[in-house]
Amino acid sequence: MNVIIDIDKNLMTAMKNVIILILLIVLTALNSSAQTRGQITGKVVDKITNEPLPGVNISILNTTIGDATDINGRFVIDNIEVGKYNVRASYVGYNSITKSDVVVSSARPIDIIFELTEAVIEISGVTVLSEFFDSAPTEVNSLKNFSYEEIRRAPGGFEDVVRALSILPGIAQPDAGRNDLIVRGGAPSENLFIVDGFVVKNINHFGTQGATGGPLSYINLDYVNETTFSSGGFSALYGDKLSSVLKIDLREGRKDRIGGKALVSATQFGLNFEGPVTANSNFILSIRRSYLDFIFNAAGFNFVPEYWDVLGKYDWDISKTQKFSFLFVSAFDRVKFNNNDKDDIYDNARILGSNQNQYLTGVSYRNLFKNGFYSIRLSRNFIDYESSQRDTLLNPIFLNESREGENELKFDLIYKLTSSSELNAGASIKDIKFKSNIVFPADFVTSFGEILPVTNLNESKRFIKSSVYLQYSNMVFNRLRYNFGGRMDYFDGIESKFYFSPRFSSSYMLTANTSLNFSTGIYHQSPSYIWLIADKANQNLPAVRVLQYIGGIEHKLRKDIRLKLEGFIKDYSNYPTSLLRPYIVLANTGAGFGGATNNFEEFGLETLTSRGTGMVNGLELSLQKKSSEIPHYGTLSLTYSKGMFTGLDGIERNGRYDQRWIFNLSGGYIFNQKWEASLRFRYATGNYYTPYNPDGTQNVEDYLTKRFPNNHSLDLRVDRRWNFDGWALITYIDVQNIYNRKNSSSIRWDYLEQKADSESSIGILPSIGISLEF
């Protein structure tokens, strides 16, 4: 599937047709009458208890406009000139918060949720510059928040929730065309995704089985309120993952009338609808489809992907204290091989194609009580994989039909003990059904000369997973915030069924705007289901374990500028390694599209043992500026890290995803309410790879000993907004890799040319997008 695409005349012709369509829409907009007024609505609640706060002062900075919340914590500000604003919520006894990049348009009211924390810091004569950077009481380290607008305008981001994270420190990209998150040296399988409180196995189209990556996220950004990303040291609230947690909070539908949006972006088009159902309930719905298959077919490409995704949500405020929600998110992915000539057949023989159906559906109930609330969630995750790879005679090399279904019941409780302390507790149970039918019609010989033992595997298993957690958080001496807790996880699919994970974190305020942060903990992750069915001996695998230490210092230079320096250590143990291929540690697998080129390493289709170990350590520096009265924003980050892993053979080797140095610079300038420009530059050390011999074989002694050249690229983007009577239009031009750098990220053997083929990323890639909201 990893196909190198040159922008030839056919492709450019197809793109010109898209541009002509967009120009026609823009010309229509120019002939419409402008509308310059909009509305801001919202709600203010206590961050811990979710209780509404009445009498909170809401002000739009640098204006005289504002409002105060009513008894239900809600506010409405009418007749606001369209544009971008910073909106502040302040309340006696609570820390103030300012929301930046609040975009007022004529299409619909913009709805804001403020979550305020009680003020327990009293330092005489000192102003605390905390309001632009929100924080969670239970998370003190390695946490970043992104609003909808910050993700939408990211250059080269395709308006993708996951792709926007690539600018953060410690995030490596093994392939610029995919969303394989490598967080502080961890494997792509080590990342946890949570959408509106529901755990999602993988939020990407064409996802990698057993991992969490893919080319593009299927979560519709238009309905994302905010994302929170933790790159390590996260609390006991989260488990069964080792490296990161991405929380995506969806917004509710508009409450005034039915509205929607039509959009065309770099890879897809779609329709959104939202609005009230009753006075106390609302819905959102989106349907999107890729148009790459039209372009690829027109351009004569041999490999053609096609996908759809659907998102639906219903929210019902049963009463002032009770809330019910329903969520459905799904993706449908298909691939088509055009074998028109021998070159097409040869190219397609090197690709592992995958048709997939996946969905998450769930219901949740939340009830507020004095000083806290609890929530109950019932959900189902399902993924259907149909993967295949064929040779030049169209005979199958590998066939895989797998189904994963998880039904989960989850309970969470938050209780506010005092103004400075809280208790978090929860439990969950999962009923899991996994079925896989894998066929190698002939013995598969790897490029290292081994013969994979599996020729026909047809297994069906049922598993049970459960967990309980408890965490206590407190602030003492008005300076020291600490959290300690633990979780117990259970998985009946392995011999060592129980594992306990203690966690601790603290933050000490040196001054009002400078703090020292530290966190440590043990993290466990159960083996992938497909690893367990490959060989009965694999059920002896314990959970993978990592011990983390994270320390750092944070300083707020201004209310809108934050500087952070963090160091981290990750000590891995119990990582599966192969008896047949003792040099392989499965921490070095899972990125890319896999298949024969990678000797099917990521599937673990062999006898495994938990003798693999690893050590990753590094240092991260980041500087972030939020949009404020100074109309520019930006993020700068620099990461140095080193990752080493040891397999069953006892030889310590470089981590496949070890990008020793990573530098990111992104930012933009808001010229006025209509125009905005932004850029993103990325520089990273090349990944490790294994070179080929002149005959196309590879040597174990050369495993992960060579590096690709350092990669770098520059993306530019320009946005233009129009506002009219009851509708609005956003158009943008996004040019990725503007100086046409061909970055190498993978290598494979070309049997026709009898030489190694270093695959390069797409060169310069312009795209145009349009979003019409009504």
Short mmCIF file of C-alpha atoms in Angstrom, two decimals, residues 508-730:
data_model
loop_
_atom_site.label_atom_id
_atom_site.label_comp_id
_atom_site.label_asym_id
_atom_site.label_seq_id
_atom_site.Cartn_x
_atom_site.Cartn_y
_atom_site.Cartn_z
CA TYR A 508 5.99 21.92 43.17
CA MET A 509 5.58 25.66 42.56
CA LEU A 510 8.95 27.38 42.90
CA THR A 511 7.29 30.68 42.07
CA ALA A 512 3.81 31.69 40.95
CA ASN A 513 4.70 30.87 37.35
CA THR A 514 7.47 28.27 37.65
CA SER A 515 7.04 24.67 38.75
CA LEU A 516 9.10 21.50 39.09
CA ASN A 517 7.27 18.37 37.91
CA PHE A 518 7.96 14.68 38.48
CA SER A 519 6.10 11.47 37.74
CA THR A 520 6.85 7.78 37.87
CA GLY A 521 4.92 4.59 37.53
CA ILE A 522 4.67 1.07 36.22
CA TYR A 523 2.66 0.53 33.05
CA HIS A 524 1.43 -2.77 31.61
CA GLN A 525 0.00 -3.77 28.24
CA SER A 526 -1.49 -7.16 27.41
CA PRO A 527 -0.21 -9.00 24.32
CA SER A 528 -1.99 -8.51 21.00
CA TYR A 529 -4.76 -11.05 20.37
CA ILE A 530 -3.21 -12.23 17.11
CA TRP A 531 0.07 -13.01 18.91
CA LEU A 532 -1.78 -15.26 21.34
CA ILE A 533 -3.46 -17.46 18.76
CA ALA A 534 -0.37 -17.97 16.56
CA ASP A 535 1.04 -20.57 18.97
CA LYS A 536 -0.37 -22.03 22.20
CA ALA A 537 2.96 -21.32 23.89
CA ASN A 538 2.31 -17.61 23.36
CA GLN A 539 -0.40 -17.75 26.03
CA ASN A 540 2.50 -17.89 28.50
CA LEU A 541 3.41 -14.32 27.55
CA PRO A 542 2.95 -11.93 30.49
CA ALA A 543 1.88 -8.34 30.00
CA VAL A 544 4.57 -6.06 28.58
CA ARG A 545 5.96 -3.81 31.33
CA VAL A 546 7.59 -0.40 31.33
CA LEU A 547 8.87 1.61 34.28
CA GLN A 548 8.78 5.35 33.57
CA TYR A 549 10.51 8.31 35.19
CA ILE A 550 9.71 11.84 33.99
CA GLY A 551 11.05 15.07 35.45
CA GLY A 552 10.90 18.62 34.23
CA ILE A 553 10.50 22.32 34.81
CA GLU A 554 7.76 24.57 33.46
CA HIS A 555 7.81 28.37 33.31
CA LYS A 556 5.22 30.81 32.01
CA LEU A 557 7.04 33.71 30.37
CA ARG A 558 3.75 35.51 29.77
CA LYS A 559 0.12 34.57 30.21
CA ASP A 560 0.19 33.27 26.60
CA ILE A 561 3.74 31.79 26.45
CA ARG A 562 4.90 28.62 28.17
CA LEU A 563 8.42 27.12 28.26
CA LYS A 564 8.94 23.47 29.27
CA LEU A 565 11.96 21.22 29.70
CA GLU A 566 11.41 17.51 30.38
CA GLY A 567 13.61 14.45 30.68
CA PHE A 568 12.30 10.90 30.52
CA ILE A 569 13.44 7.30 31.04
CA LYS A 570 11.46 4.25 29.87
CA ASP A 571 12.70 0.84 31.04
CA TYR A 572 10.99 -1.94 29.06
CA SER A 573 10.76 -5.60 30.09
CA ASN A 574 8.68 -8.65 29.12
CA TYR A 575 8.55 -7.54 25.48
CA PRO A 576 7.80 -10.49 23.15
CA THR A 577 10.72 -11.67 21.05
CA SER A 578 10.83 -14.53 18.55
CA LEU A 579 12.33 -17.99 19.12
CA LEU A 580 12.65 -18.44 15.35
CA ARG A 581 14.05 -14.96 14.79
CA PRO A 582 15.76 -14.12 18.10
CA TYR A 583 16.96 -10.72 16.87
CA ILE A 584 13.38 -9.40 16.59
CA VAL A 585 11.71 -7.52 19.43
CA LEU A 586 8.09 -6.70 18.59
CA ALA A 587 8.63 -3.17 19.89
CA ASN A 588 10.34 -2.59 16.53
CA THR A 589 7.26 -3.53 14.49
CA GLY A 590 3.82 -2.13 13.66
CA ALA A 591 4.52 0.98 11.58
CA GLY A 592 3.86 1.17 7.85
CA PHE A 593 1.66 -1.15 5.83
CA GLY A 594 3.71 -4.29 6.53
CA GLY A 595 3.48 -7.47 4.55
CA ALA A 596 6.17 -9.46 2.77
CA THR A 597 8.56 -6.50 2.65
CA ASN A 598 8.72 -6.58 6.47
CA ASN A 599 8.62 -10.41 6.58
CA PHE A 600 5.22 -10.19 8.34
CA GLU A 601 7.06 -9.32 11.57
CA GLU A 602 4.20 -7.33 13.08
CA PHE A 603 1.76 -10.30 13.10
CA GLY A 604 3.88 -12.37 15.53
CA LEU A 605 3.01 -15.59 13.65
CA GLU A 606 5.55 -17.74 15.47
CA THR A 607 6.49 -18.91 18.95
CA LEU A 608 7.22 -15.91 21.15
CA THR A 609 8.84 -15.47 24.53
CA SER A 610 8.88 -12.44 26.82
CA ARG A 611 12.65 -12.08 27.00
CA GLY A 612 12.82 -8.79 25.11
CA THR A 613 14.01 -5.67 26.95
CA GLY A 614 14.57 -2.06 26.04
CA MET A 615 15.69 1.32 27.30
CA VAL A 616 14.65 4.71 25.93
CA ASN A 617 15.77 7.99 27.42
CA GLY A 618 15.67 11.54 26.21
CA LEU A 619 15.30 15.25 26.77
CA GLU A 620 12.62 17.58 25.38
CA LEU A 621 12.46 21.36 25.13
CA SER A 622 9.29 23.12 24.02
CA LEU A 623 8.04 26.70 23.73
CA GLN A 624 4.40 27.43 22.97
CA LYS A 625 2.64 30.74 22.33
CA LYS A 626 -1.13 30.97 22.23
CA SER A 627 -2.98 33.45 20.05
CA SER A 628 -3.76 36.51 22.17
CA GLU A 629 -3.88 40.29 21.72
CA ILE A 630 -0.68 39.71 19.76
CA PRO A 631 -2.22 37.98 16.70
CA HIS A 632 0.34 35.26 16.14
CA TYR A 633 0.81 31.78 17.60
CA GLY A 634 3.42 29.07 17.43
CA THR A 635 5.10 26.00 18.86
CA LEU A 636 8.81 25.19 18.88
CA SER A 637 10.14 21.87 20.11
CA LEU A 638 13.49 20.08 20.20
CA THR A 639 13.90 16.43 21.25
CA TYR A 640 16.98 14.30 21.79
CA SER A 641 16.38 10.62 22.56
CA LYS A 642 18.04 7.24 22.29
CA GLY A 643 16.28 3.88 22.14
CA MET A 644 17.93 0.44 22.37
CA PHE A 645 16.25 -2.98 22.46
CA THR A 646 17.58 -6.48 23.19
CA GLY A 647 16.07 -9.66 21.74
CA LEU A 648 16.39 -13.29 22.68
CA ASP A 649 19.92 -13.45 21.24
CA GLY A 650 21.09 -11.01 23.94
CA ILE A 651 22.43 -8.42 21.47
CA GLU A 652 21.48 -4.83 22.17
CA ARG A 653 20.38 -3.11 18.94
CA ASN A 654 19.09 0.27 17.87
CA GLY A 655 15.36 0.85 18.01
CA ARG A 656 13.83 0.89 14.54
CA TYR A 657 12.02 4.16 15.27
CA ASP A 658 14.96 5.88 16.97
CA GLN A 659 15.07 9.38 15.48
CA ARG A 660 17.85 10.78 17.60
CA TRP A 661 17.12 14.48 16.97
CA ILE A 662 13.69 15.94 16.18
CA PHE A 663 13.09 19.66 15.63
CA ASN A 664 9.66 21.18 14.98
CA LEU A 665 8.64 24.76 14.29
CA SER A 666 5.06 25.72 13.53
CA GLY A 667 3.20 28.97 13.75
CA GLY A 668 0.98 31.48 12.05
CA TYR A 669 -0.18 35.07 11.85
CA ILE A 670 -3.77 36.34 11.86
CA PHE A 671 -3.84 39.38 9.59
CA ASN A 672 -7.52 40.22 10.14
CA GLN A 673 -10.90 38.50 10.42
CA LYS A 674 -10.53 37.20 6.85
CA TRP A 675 -6.90 36.21 6.27
CA GLU A 676 -4.50 33.92 8.10
CA ALA A 677 -1.20 32.29 7.10
CA SER A 678 0.80 29.53 8.79
CA LEU A 679 3.82 27.27 8.34
CA ARG A 680 5.34 24.09 9.72
CA PHE A 681 8.97 22.97 9.46
CA ARG A 682 10.20 19.58 10.63
CA TYR A 683 13.71 18.13 10.81
CA ALA A 684 14.51 14.65 12.11
CA THR A 685 17.30 12.12 12.12
CA GLY A 686 16.56 9.23 9.75
CA ASN A 687 15.19 5.90 11.03
CA TYR A 688 17.30 2.76 11.25
CA TYR A 689 16.95 0.07 8.59
CA THR A 690 18.54 -3.22 7.52
CA PRO A 691 20.57 -3.10 4.26
CA TYR A 692 20.21 -5.72 1.52
CA ASN A 693 22.90 -7.97 0.09
CA PRO A 694 23.51 -7.93 -3.70
CA ASP A 695 21.28 -11.02 -4.06
CA GLY A 696 18.31 -9.50 -2.19
CA THR A 697 18.88 -11.29 1.10
CA GLN A 698 19.57 -9.64 4.46
CA ASN A 699 22.00 -10.55 7.25
CA VAL A 700 21.11 -10.73 10.93
CA GLU A 701 24.39 -9.01 11.84
CA ASP A 702 23.25 -6.03 9.74
CA TYR A 703 19.81 -5.80 11.39
CA LEU A 704 18.96 -2.13 12.06
CA THR A 705 22.55 -0.93 11.58
CA LYS A 706 22.04 1.72 8.87
CA ARG A 707 20.23 5.03 9.00
CA PHE A 708 18.23 6.75 6.31
CA PRO A 709 19.35 10.30 5.51
CA ASN A 710 18.01 13.00 7.81
CA ASN A 711 14.58 14.15 6.67
CA HIS A 712 13.07 17.60 6.65
CA SER A 713 10.21 19.46 5.00
CA LEU A 714 8.36 22.78 5.02
CA ASP A 715 4.58 23.14 4.73
CA LEU A 716 2.75 26.42 4.07
CA ARG A 717 -0.93 27.26 4.36
CA VAL A 718 -3.16 30.31 3.71
CA ASP A 719 -6.78 30.52 4.93
CA ARG A 720 -9.52 32.92 3.79
CA ARG A 721 -12.90 33.36 5.49
CA TRP A 722 -16.19 34.77 4.19
CA ASN A 723 -19.31 35.46 6.29
CA PHE A 724 -22.76 35.95 4.81
CA ASP A 725 -26.37 36.02 5.92
CA GLY A 726 -26.83 32.69 7.71
CA TRP A 727 -23.86 30.91 6.16
CA ALA A 728 -20.06 31.09 6.07
CA LEU A 729 -17.26 29.90 3.83
CA ILE A 730 -13.64 28.91 4.58
#
